[in-house]
Amino acid sequence: MTETQTLPRTSAEMSTDIRCCRCCSAPLQNVAVDLGLIPLCENIVPVEKLNQGEVFYPLRAFVCDTCWLIQVHDLVSGEEIYSHYAYFSSYSDSWLKHSRQYCDMIVDRLGLDEKSQVIEIASNDGYMLKNFKAKGVPAFGVEPAANVAQVAIDQGLDCIVRFFGVETAKAIVASGKKADLLLGNNVIGHVPDLNDFVAGMKILLAEQGTITIEIPHAINLIQQNQFDTIYQEHYSYFLLTAMRNVLNRHGLTLFDFDVIPTHGGSLRFYAKHDDDHTREVHPRVDEMEQYEISQGMTDLQTYRDYGRNVMEVKWNLLEFLIGARREGKSVAAYGAPGKAATLLNYCGIREDLIQYTVDRNKMKQDTFLVGTLIPIYAPEMIDQTKPDYIVILPWNLKDEIMVQLSHARHWGAKFVVPIPKLEIL
Ligand SMILES: [Zn+2]
């Protein structure tokens, strides 16, 4: 049978019968990619759970052909996800540097001072709040993961432990505070009730306040094969076109953006109230929308081709790993980011192909990756075992990691980067 013949509907296609778009409620009929069954990516498996089962959820990305939001179904509640959340922003040097640079830029651009109010949604371990505190700009955070928020509170930073949405925004406004700067880095994609979240931002924003939202640009998800950034806890993936649509629904105007290198290529959006006429919409906003259209981002054929490209990444990585192991080479990995769970589970890579990985986050050390049960050790394990190949799982940090591990060249180790396409460096 050739692929030009008519095939029966796939399980992913059949699953579209039961859901609507999270943003605009249009029927969600178009599958971008089906990554199979995968456990929650931000979890880790401790040794005492090695003999227990794990829950796997179907992981499929869809695209709405009305508002162009790329999305996965919210099969798991936020409460379930954040009860064991183990992501601490401060473990990445490049992320800390990025955050300092953002703080310097935005304080200068908006003229923030000791009379301003900054509110950060998903303030994590205080990695960003501390920069504002150092500049004397009042700032507090809203963070749903209690164990992560506690790290910020222990440093004397101001933080409330809550999920963000309309109710939280109303409670903060009732306490007499509104945001001159309301920032959310890499959070809006992680909220199941997108409209409630954006409606909350509208409520909390001061009359002439500014919202900044940093998120990976979904054009890279498609064009750079960044399918491993798709996971259960990451519900929505935004083009500028889609971000503009959701902000418009809530009386907010996207008036500018910056292109930034984080997470494999991100956009930092600037938004204001529709009736705030103190700032014009920059012409580059329309230009980017036109660029996305010119790149096929509002053409369903682009998404049909995407599934095939993702499969190529899988087949190339598996061919390399099987070849290396047949030659008797040892293969380790570096990093245990959430995206590793998607990549390794989708590809079916277990200890026979990658013997272990390492991570600087002590909470992850001496545990196991979800689904594949590949062990996670401290980075020193690489020096002890001297593997022939080191697969860099957080490929967005590959330059930083290759510098950290440059001494591995002395024993002839090579680095393997699987995405956007397989590279042996
Ligand atoms: Zn939609």
Short mmCIF file of C-alpha atoms and ligand atoms in Angstrom, two decimals:
data_model
loop_
_atom_site.label_atom_id
_atom_site.label_comp_id
_atom_site.label_asym_id
_atom_site.label_seq_id
_atom_site.Cartn_x
_atom_site.Cartn_y
_atom_site.Cartn_z
CA MET A 1 0.00 0.00 0.00
CA THR A 2 1.40 3.44 -0.89
CA GLU A 3 0.71 6.55 1.13
CA THR A 4 -1.20 8.14 -1.72
CA GLN A 5 -3.96 5.59 -1.22
CA THR A 6 -6.77 6.48 1.12
CA LEU A 7 -5.99 5.44 4.67
CA PRO A 8 -8.49 4.96 7.50
CA ARG A 9 -8.70 7.77 10.08
CA THR A 10 -5.96 7.65 12.70
CA SER A 11 -6.72 7.48 16.43
CA ALA A 12 -5.57 11.11 16.73
CA GLU A 13 -7.98 12.19 14.00
CA MET A 14 -10.84 10.33 15.66
CA SER A 15 -10.06 12.10 18.96
CA THR A 16 -10.84 15.49 17.37
CA ASP A 17 -14.54 14.67 17.49
CA ILE A 18 -14.73 15.47 21.19
CA ARG A 19 -12.94 18.81 21.76
CA CYS A 20 -13.17 22.48 20.77
CA CYS A 21 -10.48 25.21 20.60
CA ARG A 22 -9.35 26.48 24.02
CA CYS A 23 -9.31 30.07 22.76
CA CYS A 24 -12.20 30.55 20.31
CA SER A 25 -14.32 27.39 20.84
CA ALA A 26 -14.26 26.50 17.12
CA PRO A 27 -14.31 22.74 16.37
CA LEU A 28 -10.75 21.39 16.66
CA GLN A 29 -10.40 19.14 13.63
CA ASN A 30 -6.78 19.29 12.53
CA VAL A 31 -4.01 17.10 13.97
CA ALA A 32 -0.52 18.63 13.70
CA VAL A 33 1.35 15.71 15.27
CA ASP A 34 0.62 12.58 17.30
CA LEU A 35 3.44 11.75 19.74
CA GLY A 36 1.88 8.66 21.28
CA LEU A 37 1.40 7.94 24.97
CA ILE A 38 3.66 9.89 27.36
CA PRO A 39 3.65 10.46 31.17
CA LEU A 40 3.76 13.95 32.72
CA CYS A 41 7.10 15.45 31.69
CA GLU A 42 7.94 17.48 34.78
CA ASN A 43 7.66 14.50 37.10
CA ILE A 44 10.57 12.26 38.04
CA VAL A 45 10.50 8.68 39.30
CA PRO A 46 12.24 8.13 42.67
CA VAL A 47 13.89 4.78 43.34
CA GLU A 48 11.10 3.64 45.69
CA LYS A 49 8.60 3.89 42.80
CA LEU A 50 10.64 1.82 40.34
CA ASN A 51 8.36 -1.16 40.81
CA GLN A 52 5.15 0.82 40.34
CA GLY A 53 3.18 1.67 37.22
CA GLU A 54 3.00 5.12 35.64
CA VAL A 55 0.07 6.91 34.01
CA PHE A 56 0.59 7.62 30.30
CA TYR A 57 -1.57 10.14 28.47
CA PRO A 58 -2.09 10.56 24.72
CA LEU A 59 0.02 13.50 23.50
CA ARG A 60 -1.32 15.05 20.31
CA ALA A 61 -1.04 18.61 19.05
CA PHE A 62 -3.90 20.17 17.13
CA VAL A 63 -4.18 23.45 15.28
CA CYS A 64 -7.31 25.61 15.24
CA ASP A 65 -8.00 26.87 11.71
CA THR A 66 -10.00 29.82 13.08
CA CYS A 67 -7.59 31.49 15.57
CA TRP A 68 -4.43 29.42 14.72
CA LEU A 69 -3.73 28.41 18.31
CA ILE A 70 -1.70 25.19 18.38
CA GLN A 71 -2.79 23.18 21.40
CA VAL A 72 -2.90 19.87 23.23
CA HIS A 73 -5.93 18.68 25.14
CA ASP A 74 -5.86 19.44 28.85
CA LEU A 75 -6.15 15.86 30.05
CA VAL A 76 -4.44 16.62 33.35
CA SER A 77 -5.44 19.25 35.90
CA GLY A 78 -3.08 22.01 36.98
CA GLU A 79 -3.32 20.77 40.58
CA GLU A 80 -2.07 17.33 39.55
CA ILE A 81 0.85 18.82 37.62
CA TYR A 82 2.06 21.32 40.19
CA SER A 83 1.83 19.05 43.22
CA HIS A 84 5.25 17.53 42.35
CA TYR A 85 6.63 20.34 40.21
CA ALA A 86 10.43 20.28 40.21
CA TYR A 87 11.46 23.04 37.82
CA PHE A 88 13.69 25.65 39.43
CA SER A 89 14.62 28.50 37.09
CA SER A 90 17.84 29.30 38.96
CA TYR A 91 19.57 26.10 37.78
CA SER A 92 20.27 27.57 34.35
CA ASP A 93 23.08 30.15 34.10
CA SER A 94 21.88 31.44 30.74
CA TRP A 95 18.32 31.86 32.05
CA LEU A 96 19.56 33.91 35.02
CA LYS A 97 21.57 36.13 32.70
CA HIS A 98 18.57 36.55 30.40
CA SER A 99 16.43 37.57 33.38
CA ARG A 100 18.90 40.20 34.55
CA GLN A 101 19.06 41.66 31.05
CA TYR A 102 15.26 41.74 30.82
CA CYS A 103 15.00 43.56 34.15
CA ASP A 104 17.57 46.20 33.11
CA MET A 105 15.80 46.71 29.78
CA ILE A 106 12.23 46.96 31.07
CA VAL A 107 13.02 49.21 34.05
CA ASP A 108 14.68 51.57 31.60
CA ARG A 109 12.04 51.30 28.85
CA LEU A 110 9.06 51.88 31.17
CA GLY A 111 10.85 54.24 33.59
CA LEU A 112 9.99 52.03 36.61
CA ASP A 113 11.00 53.27 40.06
CA GLU A 114 10.18 52.89 43.77
CA LYS A 115 6.61 54.12 43.13
CA SER A 116 5.90 51.47 40.47
CA GLN A 117 4.34 48.06 41.02
CA VAL A 118 5.66 44.99 39.23
CA ILE A 119 3.71 41.73 39.42
CA GLU A 120 5.13 38.52 38.02
CA ILE A 121 2.88 35.58 37.20
CA ALA A 122 4.62 32.24 37.78
CA SER A 123 7.51 33.77 39.68
CA ASN A 124 9.06 30.32 40.24
CA ASP A 125 11.97 30.44 42.72
CA GLY A 126 12.31 34.24 42.61
CA TYR A 127 14.91 34.22 39.80
CA MET A 128 13.37 37.43 38.37
CA LEU A 129 11.86 39.15 41.43
CA LYS A 130 15.28 39.50 43.03
CA ASN A 131 16.46 41.65 40.11
CA PHE A 132 13.63 44.15 40.67
CA LYS A 133 14.25 44.09 44.42
CA ALA A 134 17.91 44.94 43.83
CA LYS A 135 16.82 47.98 41.81
CA GLY A 136 14.40 49.15 44.51
CA VAL A 137 11.30 48.54 42.32
CA PRO A 138 8.43 46.99 44.34
CA ALA A 139 7.64 43.55 42.92
CA PHE A 140 5.75 40.50 44.00
CA GLY A 141 5.06 37.14 42.46
CA VAL A 142 2.16 34.73 42.06
CA GLU A 143 3.32 31.11 41.95
CA PRO A 144 1.18 27.95 42.15
CA ALA A 145 3.89 25.45 43.14
CA ALA A 146 4.31 25.81 46.91
CA ASN A 147 7.70 24.05 47.12
CA VAL A 148 9.14 26.31 44.41
CA ALA A 149 7.59 29.51 45.82
CA GLN A 150 9.08 28.72 49.22
CA VAL A 151 12.59 29.15 47.79
CA ALA A 152 11.67 32.74 46.84
CA ILE A 153 10.00 33.45 50.19
CA ASP A 154 13.08 32.12 52.04
CA GLN A 155 15.15 34.76 50.21
CA GLY A 156 12.88 37.51 51.53
CA LEU A 157 11.00 37.96 48.26
CA ASP A 158 7.30 38.74 48.18
CA CYS A 159 5.26 35.89 46.73
CA ILE A 160 1.74 34.47 47.05
CA VAL A 161 1.02 30.80 46.40
CA ARG A 162 -1.97 30.68 44.03
CA PHE A 163 -3.00 29.76 40.52
CA PHE A 164 -3.48 32.89 38.42
CA GLY A 165 -6.83 33.78 36.85
CA VAL A 166 -9.80 36.10 37.33
CA GLU A 167 -10.31 35.18 41.01
CA THR A 168 -6.66 35.77 41.94
CA ALA A 169 -6.56 39.04 39.97
CA LYS A 170 -9.69 40.31 41.74
CA ALA A 171 -8.22 39.42 45.14
CA ILE A 172 -5.00 41.32 44.39
CA VAL A 173 -6.93 44.37 43.11
CA ALA A 174 -9.11 44.24 46.26
CA SER A 175 -5.91 44.47 48.32
CA GLY A 176 -5.21 47.81 46.61
CA LYS A 177 -2.65 46.77 44.01
CA LYS A 178 -2.58 46.94 40.21
CA ALA A 179 0.36 46.24 37.92
CA ASP A 180 2.32 48.92 36.11
CA LEU A 181 4.29 46.00 34.73
CA LEU A 182 2.61 42.60 34.61
CA LEU A 183 4.97 39.96 33.38
CA GLY A 184 4.60 36.30 32.59
CA ASN A 185 7.52 34.39 31.15
CA ASN A 186 6.73 30.98 29.71
CA VAL A 187 3.50 30.64 31.66
CA ILE A 188 0.57 31.38 29.35
CA GLY A 189 1.15 28.16 27.46
CA HIS A 190 0.80 26.22 30.70
CA VAL A 191 -2.70 27.30 31.70
CA PRO A 192 -5.64 25.08 30.77
CA ASP A 193 -8.20 27.90 31.03
CA LEU A 194 -6.55 30.39 28.68
CA ASN A 195 -9.46 32.83 28.60
CA ASP A 196 -9.69 32.99 32.40
CA PHE A 197 -5.94 33.70 32.57
CA VAL A 198 -6.00 36.55 30.04
CA ALA A 199 -9.18 37.99 31.59
CA GLY A 200 -7.26 38.02 34.90
CA MET A 201 -4.42 39.96 33.27
CA LYS A 202 -6.91 42.54 31.99
CA ILE A 203 -8.28 43.04 35.52
CA LEU A 204 -4.88 43.33 37.16
CA LEU A 205 -3.30 45.76 34.68
CA ALA A 206 -3.14 49.44 35.72
CA GLU A 207 -4.73 51.98 33.36
CA GLN A 208 -1.49 52.71 31.52
CA GLY A 209 0.28 49.54 32.56
CA THR A 210 2.25 47.18 30.33
CA ILE A 211 2.00 43.42 30.00
CA THR A 212 5.03 41.49 28.79
CA ILE A 213 4.69 37.84 27.85
CA GLU A 214 7.64 35.73 26.75
CA ILE A 215 6.90 32.48 24.98
CA PRO A 216 8.59 30.27 22.41
CA HIS A 217 7.53 31.35 18.92
CA ALA A 218 5.46 28.50 17.49
CA ILE A 219 6.92 29.12 14.04
CA ASN A 220 10.08 27.42 15.39
CA LEU A 221 8.05 24.55 16.81
CA ILE A 222 7.01 23.84 13.24
CA GLN A 223 9.99 24.93 11.12
CA GLN A 224 12.74 23.74 13.51
CA ASN A 225 11.04 20.44 14.44
CA GLN A 226 10.88 21.43 18.12
CA PHE A 227 8.23 18.79 18.82
CA ASP A 228 9.82 17.84 22.14
CA THR A 229 8.61 21.19 23.54
CA ILE A 230 5.12 19.66 23.24
CA TYR A 231 4.07 18.03 26.49
CA GLN A 232 0.98 17.51 28.61
CA GLU A 233 1.80 20.42 30.91
CA HIS A 234 2.26 22.75 27.94
CA TYR A 235 -1.26 23.24 26.62
CA SER A 236 -0.89 26.08 24.07
CA TYR A 237 1.73 27.15 21.49
CA PHE A 238 1.54 30.65 20.07
CA LEU A 239 2.18 32.33 16.79
CA LEU A 240 2.00 36.12 16.98
CA THR A 241 -1.26 35.74 15.05
CA ALA A 242 -2.77 33.55 17.78
CA MET A 243 -1.49 35.75 20.63
CA ARG A 244 -3.05 38.80 19.01
CA ASN A 245 -6.36 36.95 18.71
CA VAL A 246 -6.55 35.92 22.36
CA LEU A 247 -5.52 39.36 23.67
CA ASN A 248 -8.12 41.03 21.42
CA ARG A 249 -10.86 38.86 22.88
CA HIS A 250 -10.16 40.45 26.28
CA GLY A 251 -9.79 44.13 25.40
CA LEU A 252 -6.01 44.08 25.22
CA THR A 253 -3.85 45.27 22.32
CA LEU A 254 -0.57 43.66 21.30
CA PHE A 255 1.47 46.76 20.44
CA ASP A 256 5.04 45.54 20.08
CA PHE A 257 7.34 42.53 20.41
CA ASP A 258 11.01 41.63 20.67
CA VAL A 259 12.66 38.56 19.16
CA ILE A 260 14.72 36.79 21.85
CA PRO A 261 16.88 33.65 21.69
CA THR A 262 15.52 31.75 24.73
CA HIS A 263 13.92 28.30 24.43
CA GLY A 264 14.96 27.85 20.81
CA GLY A 265 13.59 31.22 19.66
CA SER A 266 10.98 33.20 21.59
CA LEU A 267 8.93 36.35 21.25
CA ARG A 268 8.41 38.89 24.02
CA PHE A 269 5.01 40.48 23.48
CA TYR A 270 4.02 43.89 24.82
CA ALA A 271 0.32 44.52 25.46
CA LYS A 272 -1.81 47.36 26.83
CA HIS A 273 -5.47 48.14 27.38
CA ASP A 274 -7.37 48.82 24.12
CA ASP A 275 -8.37 52.27 25.42
CA ASP A 276 -4.83 53.24 26.47
CA HIS A 277 -3.83 55.62 23.65
CA THR A 278 -0.43 56.55 25.09
CA ARG A 279 1.33 54.11 22.76
CA GLU A 280 0.91 53.23 19.06
CA VAL A 281 0.95 49.73 17.62
CA HIS A 282 4.41 49.33 16.06
CA PRO A 283 4.33 48.51 12.30
CA ARG A 284 6.44 45.39 12.90
CA VAL A 285 3.44 43.71 14.56
CA ASP A 286 1.53 43.65 11.26
CA GLU A 287 4.74 42.72 9.44
CA MET A 288 5.24 39.64 11.62
CA GLU A 289 1.64 38.57 11.11
CA GLN A 290 2.18 38.83 7.35
CA TYR A 291 5.45 36.91 7.66
CA GLU A 292 3.71 34.06 9.50
CA ILE A 293 1.12 33.91 6.73
CA SER A 294 3.85 33.92 4.06
CA GLN A 295 5.53 30.98 5.85
CA GLY A 296 2.38 28.89 5.63
CA MET A 297 1.47 29.17 9.32
CA THR A 298 -2.18 29.75 8.41
CA ASP A 299 -2.23 26.94 5.84
CA LEU A 300 -3.32 23.49 7.01
CA GLN A 301 -0.95 21.77 4.55
CA THR A 302 2.00 23.05 6.64
CA TYR A 303 0.67 21.14 9.64
CA ARG A 304 0.03 18.00 7.59
CA ASP A 305 3.71 18.03 6.50
CA TYR A 306 4.86 18.61 10.07
CA GLY A 307 3.95 15.13 11.33
CA ARG A 308 6.12 13.60 8.62
CA ASN A 309 9.10 15.85 9.50
CA VAL A 310 8.84 14.87 13.18
CA MET A 311 8.91 11.21 12.22
CA GLU A 312 12.15 11.82 10.27
CA VAL A 313 13.82 13.22 13.41
CA LYS A 314 12.82 10.08 15.30
CA TRP A 315 14.04 7.69 12.62
CA ASN A 316 17.40 9.51 12.23
CA LEU A 317 18.07 9.54 15.98
CA LEU A 318 17.16 5.87 16.33
CA GLU A 319 19.34 4.89 13.37
CA PHE A 320 22.30 6.71 14.91
CA LEU A 321 21.83 5.27 18.42
CA ILE A 322 21.31 1.71 17.21
CA GLY A 323 24.40 2.01 14.99
CA ALA A 324 26.53 3.39 17.81
CA ARG A 325 25.45 0.69 20.26
CA ARG A 326 26.02 -2.08 17.68
CA GLU A 327 29.59 -0.74 17.29
CA GLY A 328 30.02 -1.11 21.05
CA LYS A 329 30.10 2.65 21.76
CA SER A 330 28.81 4.00 25.07
CA VAL A 331 26.14 6.70 24.98
CA ALA A 332 25.12 8.99 27.85
CA ALA A 333 22.95 12.09 27.84
CA TYR A 334 23.18 15.51 29.45
CA GLY A 335 20.16 17.13 31.09
CA ALA A 336 16.78 15.95 32.31
CA PRO A 337 14.49 18.73 31.07
CA GLY A 338 10.78 18.21 30.56
CA LYS A 339 11.39 17.98 26.83
CA ALA A 340 13.51 14.84 27.34
CA ALA A 341 10.40 12.92 28.34
CA THR A 342 8.65 13.75 25.07
CA LEU A 343 11.67 13.00 22.90
CA LEU A 344 12.70 9.75 24.59
CA ASN A 345 9.22 8.32 25.07
CA TYR A 346 8.14 9.23 21.54
CA CYS A 347 11.27 7.60 20.13
CA GLY A 348 11.10 4.60 22.47
CA ILE A 349 14.65 5.22 23.77
CA ARG A 350 15.52 3.34 26.96
CA GLU A 351 18.71 2.27 28.75
CA ASP A 352 19.69 -0.04 25.88
CA LEU A 353 20.32 3.08 23.73
CA ILE A 354 21.15 5.82 26.29
CA GLN A 355 22.63 4.37 29.44
CA TYR A 356 22.05 7.35 31.75
CA THR A 357 21.69 11.10 31.85
CA VAL A 358 22.97 13.78 34.27
CA ASP A 359 21.50 17.00 35.63
CA ARG A 360 22.74 19.84 37.86
CA ASN A 361 19.39 20.01 39.66
CA LYS A 362 19.97 18.03 42.88
CA MET A 363 16.26 17.22 43.16
CA LYS A 364 16.49 15.21 39.96
CA GLN A 365 19.72 13.38 40.79
CA ASP A 366 19.46 9.68 41.71
CA THR A 367 15.96 9.51 40.24
CA PHE A 368 14.72 8.26 36.85
CA LEU A 369 13.20 9.86 33.76
CA VAL A 370 9.46 9.26 33.46
CA GLY A 371 8.35 6.47 31.16
CA THR A 372 11.81 5.38 30.00
CA LEU A 373 13.27 4.98 33.51
CA ILE A 374 16.68 6.15 32.31
CA PRO A 375 18.69 6.96 35.49
CA ILE A 376 19.63 10.60 36.27
CA TYR A 377 22.95 11.24 38.06
CA ALA A 378 25.07 14.22 39.06
CA PRO A 379 27.23 15.60 36.19
CA GLU A 380 30.37 13.99 37.68
CA MET A 381 29.15 10.62 36.35
CA ILE A 382 30.23 11.72 32.87
CA ASP A 383 33.84 12.18 34.07
CA GLN A 384 33.78 8.81 35.81
CA THR A 385 32.42 6.79 32.88
CA LYS A 386 33.84 8.76 29.91
CA PRO A 387 31.11 7.96 27.35
CA ASP A 388 31.87 7.98 23.61
CA TYR A 389 28.77 10.05 22.84
CA ILE A 390 26.86 12.63 24.93
CA VAL A 391 23.35 13.40 23.72
CA ILE A 392 22.41 16.98 24.66
CA LEU A 393 18.74 16.81 25.61
CA PRO A 394 18.21 20.56 26.30
CA TRP A 395 19.36 21.39 22.75
CA ASN A 396 18.41 25.06 23.31
CA LEU A 397 21.36 25.26 25.78
CA LYS A 398 23.78 23.26 23.62
CA ASP A 399 26.45 25.99 23.40
CA GLU A 400 26.50 26.49 27.18
CA ILE A 401 26.61 22.72 27.79
CA MET A 402 29.38 22.04 25.26
CA VAL A 403 31.51 24.67 27.06
CA GLN A 404 30.74 23.09 30.46
CA LEU A 405 31.73 19.67 29.08
CA SER A 406 34.60 20.76 26.83
CA HIS A 407 37.02 18.56 28.84
CA ALA A 408 35.14 15.49 27.49
CA ARG A 409 36.89 16.13 24.16
CA HIS A 410 40.12 14.88 25.83
CA TRP A 411 38.82 11.32 25.84
CA GLY A 412 37.36 11.74 22.34
CA ALA A 413 33.72 12.20 23.29
CA LYS A 414 31.38 13.61 20.65
CA PHE A 415 28.22 15.58 21.26
CA VAL A 416 24.92 14.57 19.70
CA VAL A 417 22.16 17.13 19.13
CA PRO A 418 18.94 15.53 17.84
CA ILE A 419 16.88 18.67 17.01
CA PRO A 420 16.17 20.41 14.61
CA LYS A 421 18.07 17.66 12.80
CA LEU A 422 20.63 15.15 13.95
CA GLU A 423 24.11 16.64 14.42
CA ILE A 424 27.26 14.93 15.71
CA LEU A 425 29.63 17.64 16.98
ZN ZN B 1 -9.39 28.77 17.94
#
